Amino acid sequence: DVKVTQSSRYLVKRTGEKVFLECVQDMDHENMFWYRQDPGLGLRLIYFSYDVKMKEKGDIPEGYSVSREKKERFSLILESASTNQTSMYLCASSLAGQPYEQYFGPGTRLTVT
Amino acid sequence: AQSVAQPEDQVNVAEGNPLTVKCTYSVSGNPYLFWYVQYPNRGLQFLLKYITGDNLVKGSYGFEAEFNKSQTSFHLKKPSALVSDSALYFCAVRDYNYGQNFVFGPGTRLSVLP
């Protein structure tokens, strides 16, 4: 089974802090994605990566950055956390040949106070 | 731009009854359509997809979905609901801006009552 793990299930940070959310997948998937999930808005794509050291902006990249130094790991960085970044963050991965079958991690619920 | 609508925030159904979760879409090209489910405190799980072929698509856990091009709909169905089907359901469409990504609908919460 594909396994996508995220470093924390729950995280509480203060406004202005730098926040790192880590995602690791164990199935050698080329593609990795970061979404945020908010009630009534569904999932919105923040950043994605099709290969190591490669990154592309999604629909809502403002206030976020990413890093992919190794194929299995994709990190989301909030340079200076703000209260409007309080949300559920979901990581996903997929094979390059099966891009529409994305496998999701359990999510990190981030609260910024 | 492509978009996905799920007109019902919440659907309640009695156990054993058929269930339908509605989805309509708007795309500029051929639609690639998907359903995902999110159980409490868990990530999303893939249920089924329509790329081409038969309009009735069968997926995991006894779910199926019917693609209707004229109505631009892709409703999720199950003949007999289980309490364990209670979850948040997301419809998604291929994002033509980013070929390997999705545009998700807002989600519909399904509650199956015993």
Tab-separated table of C-alpha atoms in Angstrom:
chain	number	residue	atom	x	y	z
A	1	ASP	CA	0.000	0.000	0.000
A	2	VAL	CA	1.065	3.523	-0.719
A	3	LYS	CA	1.810	5.444	2.383
A	4	VAL	CA	1.933	9.202	2.634
A	5	THR	CA	2.874	10.510	6.042
A	6	GLN	CA	2.805	14.033	7.405
A	7	SER	CA	5.010	15.122	10.265
A	8	SER	CA	2.262	16.383	12.570
A	9	ARG	CA	-1.479	15.822	12.932
A	10	TYR	CA	-2.003	18.989	14.960
A	11	LEU	CA	0.153	22.080	15.174
A	12	VAL	CA	-0.295	25.375	16.997
A	13	LYS	CA	1.941	28.300	16.058
A	14	ARG	CA	2.069	32.011	16.796
A	15	THR	CA	1.676	34.779	14.248
A	16	GLY	CA	4.997	35.567	12.592
A	17	GLU	CA	6.600	32.192	13.256
A	18	LYS	CA	8.233	30.207	10.474
A	19	VAL	CA	6.407	26.902	10.052
A	20	PHE	CA	7.573	23.729	8.346
A	21	LEU	CA	5.156	21.001	7.290
A	22	GLU	CA	6.805	17.803	6.139
A	23	CYS	CA	5.436	15.133	3.846
A	24	VAL	CA	7.041	11.802	2.990
A	25	GLN	CA	5.827	9.135	0.569
A	26	ASP	CA	7.240	5.644	0.291
A	27	MET	CA	6.183	4.559	-3.205
A	28	ASP	CA	8.723	6.347	-5.390
A	29	HIS	CA	6.067	8.691	-6.796
A	30	GLU	CA	7.270	11.460	-9.072
A	31	ASN	CA	4.454	13.914	-8.334
A	32	MET	CA	3.760	15.546	-4.989
A	33	PHE	CA	1.191	18.159	-4.017
A	34	TRP	CA	0.236	20.446	-1.156
A	35	TYR	CA	-3.395	21.460	-0.649
A	36	ARG	CA	-5.246	23.371	1.993
A	37	GLN	CA	-8.767	22.327	2.949
A	38	ASP	CA	-11.275	24.823	4.300
A	39	PRO	CA	-14.983	24.258	4.985
A	40	GLY	CA	-17.127	25.161	1.992
A	41	LEU	CA	-14.111	25.688	-0.245
A	42	GLY	CA	-12.967	22.122	-0.803
A	43	LEU	CA	-9.291	21.573	-1.498
A	44	ARG	CA	-7.180	24.272	-3.075
A	45	LEU	CA	-3.785	23.600	-4.582
A	46	ILE	CA	-0.898	25.549	-3.036
A	47	TYR	CA	2.185	24.104	-4.763
A	48	PHE	CA	3.139	20.967	-6.614
A	49	SER	CA	6.245	19.237	-7.835
A	50	TYR	CA	6.779	16.807	-10.689
A	51	ASP	CA	10.402	16.038	-9.861
A	52	VAL	CA	13.206	16.608	-7.397
A	53	LYS	CA	14.170	20.281	-7.038
A	54	MET	CA	11.249	21.225	-9.244
A	55	LYS	CA	8.252	23.234	-8.015
A	56	GLU	CA	5.264	24.956	-9.542
A	57	LYS	CA	2.773	27.380	-8.051
A	58	GLY	CA	-0.788	26.258	-7.676
A	59	ASP	CA	-3.872	28.393	-7.225
A	60	ILE	CA	-3.018	29.953	-3.851
A	61	PRO	CA	0.788	30.124	-3.403
A	62	GLU	CA	0.928	33.492	-1.645
A	63	GLY	CA	2.514	33.253	1.774
A	64	TYR	CA	3.902	29.764	1.138
A	65	SER	CA	7.032	28.208	-0.297
A	66	VAL	CA	8.114	24.601	-0.837
A	67	SER	CA	11.215	22.484	-0.984
A	68	ARG	CA	11.844	19.144	-2.646
A	69	GLU	CA	15.441	18.055	-2.150
A	70	LYS	CA	14.670	14.331	-2.255
A	71	LYS	CA	12.131	12.442	-4.300
A	72	GLU	CA	10.236	11.109	-1.309
A	73	ARG	CA	9.999	14.347	0.667
A	74	PHE	CA	8.058	17.528	-0.047
A	75	SER	CA	8.069	20.332	2.499
A	76	LEU	CA	5.655	23.244	2.799
A	77	ILE	CA	7.010	26.386	4.445
A	78	LEU	CA	5.069	29.271	5.901
A	79	GLU	CA	7.697	32.022	6.066
A	80	SER	CA	5.729	34.152	8.511
A	81	ALA	CA	2.556	32.488	9.706
A	82	SER	CA	-0.648	34.507	9.797
A	83	THR	CA	-4.052	33.760	11.284
A	84	ASN	CA	-5.599	33.376	7.826
A	85	GLN	CA	-3.325	30.384	7.290
A	86	THR	CA	-5.169	28.449	9.980
A	87	SER	CA	-6.389	25.442	8.024
A	88	MET	CA	-6.083	21.730	7.317
A	89	TYR	CA	-3.086	20.992	5.090
A	90	LEU	CA	-3.070	17.868	2.957
A	91	CYS	CA	-0.147	16.370	1.098
A	92	ALA	CA	-0.619	13.993	-1.832
A	93	SER	CA	1.496	12.039	-4.277
A	94	SER	CA	0.967	10.233	-7.573
A	95	LEU	CA	2.850	8.371	-10.243
A	96	ALA	CA	3.779	10.300	-13.340
A	97	GLY	CA	1.937	7.704	-15.432
A	98	GLN	CA	-1.193	7.757	-13.231
A	99	PRO	CA	-1.521	11.416	-12.340
A	100	TYR	CA	-5.172	11.299	-11.379
A	101	GLU	CA	-4.888	8.667	-8.698
A	102	GLN	CA	-3.476	10.801	-5.960
A	103	TYR	CA	-2.732	9.282	-2.560
A	104	PHE	CA	-3.284	11.598	0.366
A	105	GLY	CA	-1.702	11.877	3.761
A	106	PRO	CA	-3.838	12.191	6.927
A	107	GLY	CA	-3.485	15.953	7.051
A	108	THR	CA	-2.042	18.508	9.451
A	109	ARG	CA	-4.459	20.808	11.221
A	110	LEU	CA	-2.560	24.055	11.736
A	111	THR	CA	-3.807	26.741	14.075
A	112	VAL	CA	-2.081	30.132	14.014
A	113	THR	CA	-2.848	32.320	17.042
B	1	ALA	CA	-11.963	28.054	-16.313
B	2	GLN	CA	-13.092	24.718	-15.007
B	3	SER	CA	-15.211	24.459	-11.903
B	4	VAL	CA	-17.077	21.910	-9.839
B	5	ALA	CA	-20.291	22.426	-7.900
B	6	GLN	CA	-21.744	20.226	-5.214
B	7	PRO	CA	-25.124	21.806	-4.560
B	8	GLU	CA	-25.762	20.111	-1.221
B	9	ASP	CA	-23.621	20.799	1.835
B	10	GLN	CA	-25.243	17.925	3.694
B	11	VAL	CA	-27.107	14.786	2.673
B	12	ASN	CA	-28.942	12.625	5.193
B	13	VAL	CA	-30.141	9.138	4.336
B	14	ALA	CA	-31.401	6.180	6.321
B	15	GLU	CA	-29.319	3.028	6.418
B	16	GLY	CA	-30.395	0.611	3.690
B	17	ASN	CA	-31.822	3.347	1.466
B	18	PRO	CA	-30.225	4.401	-1.812
B	19	LEU	CA	-28.020	7.469	-1.688
B	20	THR	CA	-27.085	10.116	-4.222
B	21	VAL	CA	-24.470	12.826	-3.851
B	22	LYS	CA	-24.704	15.394	-6.615
B	23	CYS	CA	-21.941	16.968	-8.685
B	24	THR	CA	-22.023	19.256	-11.706
B	25	TYR	CA	-19.015	20.534	-13.590
B	26	SER	CA	-17.875	23.081	-16.109
B	27	VAL	CA	-14.839	22.384	-18.296
B	28	SER	CA	-13.544	23.663	-21.588
B	29	GLY	CA	-12.489	20.274	-22.947
B	30	ASN	CA	-13.281	16.625	-22.372
B	31	PRO	CA	-14.027	16.106	-18.702
B	32	TYR	CA	-11.964	13.805	-16.534
B	33	LEU	CA	-14.097	13.363	-13.402
B	34	PHE	CA	-13.345	11.887	-9.990
B	35	TRP	CA	-14.851	11.185	-6.604
B	36	TYR	CA	-12.859	11.136	-3.376
B	37	VAL	CA	-14.040	10.358	0.154
B	38	GLN	CA	-12.662	11.640	3.453
B	39	TYR	CA	-13.444	9.680	6.587
B	40	PRO	CA	-13.112	11.463	9.946
B	41	ASN	CA	-9.507	12.291	10.854
B	42	ARG	CA	-8.168	10.714	7.693
B	43	GLY	CA	-6.865	11.840	4.342
B	44	LEU	CA	-8.809	11.617	1.113
B	45	GLN	CA	-9.275	8.243	-0.559
B	46	PHE	CA	-9.891	7.711	-4.258
B	47	LEU	CA	-13.326	6.212	-5.022
B	48	LEU	CA	-13.740	6.214	-8.784
B	49	LYS	CA	-13.040	8.076	-12.007
B	50	TYR	CA	-14.495	8.729	-15.444
B	51	ILE	CA	-12.069	9.311	-18.282
B	52	THR	CA	-13.862	7.769	-21.258
B	53	GLY	CA	-16.117	4.816	-22.084
B	54	ASP	CA	-19.261	3.699	-20.278
B	55	ASN	CA	-21.212	6.462	-18.629
B	56	LEU	CA	-21.764	4.326	-15.529
B	57	VAL	CA	-18.561	3.925	-13.578
B	58	LYS	CA	-18.148	1.492	-10.713
B	59	GLY	CA	-15.752	2.158	-7.877
B	60	SER	CA	-14.714	1.157	-4.396
B	61	TYR	CA	-17.017	0.191	-1.497
B	62	GLY	CA	-20.028	-0.420	-3.795
B	63	PHE	CA	-20.204	3.154	-5.091
B	64	GLU	CA	-20.914	4.074	-8.679
B	65	ALA	CA	-21.283	7.303	-10.600
B	66	GLU	CA	-23.129	8.244	-13.738
B	67	PHE	CA	-21.601	10.634	-16.248
B	68	ASN	CA	-24.228	12.728	-18.032
B	69	LYS	CA	-22.706	14.953	-20.684
B	70	SER	CA	-25.891	16.845	-21.576
B	71	GLN	CA	-26.507	17.770	-17.945
B	72	THR	CA	-22.781	18.167	-17.155
B	73	SER	CA	-23.278	16.012	-14.092
B	74	PHE	CA	-21.411	13.200	-12.376
B	75	HIS	CA	-23.602	12.093	-9.454
B	76	LEU	CA	-22.317	9.527	-6.972
B	77	LYS	CA	-24.701	6.714	-6.063
B	78	LYS	CA	-24.991	3.637	-3.925
B	79	PRO	CA	-27.991	1.279	-3.904
B	80	SER	CA	-27.975	0.641	-0.152
B	81	ALA	CA	-26.287	3.016	2.281
B	82	LEU	CA	-24.282	1.882	5.306
B	83	VAL	CA	-23.663	3.847	8.499
B	84	SER	CA	-19.952	3.459	7.716
B	85	ASP	CA	-20.464	5.463	4.503
B	86	SER	CA	-20.865	8.600	6.615
B	87	ALA	CA	-18.049	10.875	5.473
B	88	LEU	CA	-17.172	13.954	3.437
B	89	TYR	CA	-17.338	13.421	-0.324
B	90	PHE	CA	-15.487	15.492	-2.895
B	91	CYS	CA	-16.083	15.642	-6.619
B	92	ALA	CA	-13.127	16.751	-8.741
B	93	VAL	CA	-12.325	17.513	-12.362
B	94	ARG	CA	-9.054	17.562	-14.212
B	95	ASP	CA	-7.468	20.979	-14.142
B	96	TYR	CA	-6.592	21.942	-17.707
B	97	ASN	CA	-4.260	24.648	-16.423
B	98	TYR	CA	-2.104	22.095	-14.633
B	99	GLY	CA	-2.532	18.826	-16.499
B	100	GLN	CA	-1.912	16.483	-13.605
B	101	ASN	CA	-3.921	18.324	-10.986
B	102	PHE	CA	-7.543	18.633	-9.899
B	103	VAL	CA	-10.128	21.266	-9.260
B	104	PHE	CA	-12.155	20.082	-6.284
B	105	GLY	CA	-15.730	20.846	-5.370
B	106	PRO	CA	-16.571	22.195	-1.906
B	107	GLY	CA	-17.561	18.799	-0.540
B	108	THR	CA	-20.801	17.185	0.640
B	109	ARG	CA	-21.151	15.704	4.084
B	110	LEU	CA	-23.087	12.439	4.001
B	111	SER	CA	-24.741	11.192	7.164
B	112	VAL	CA	-26.255	7.727	7.132
B	113	LEU	CA	-28.653	7.304	10.013
B	114	PRO	CA	-29.145	3.890	11.631
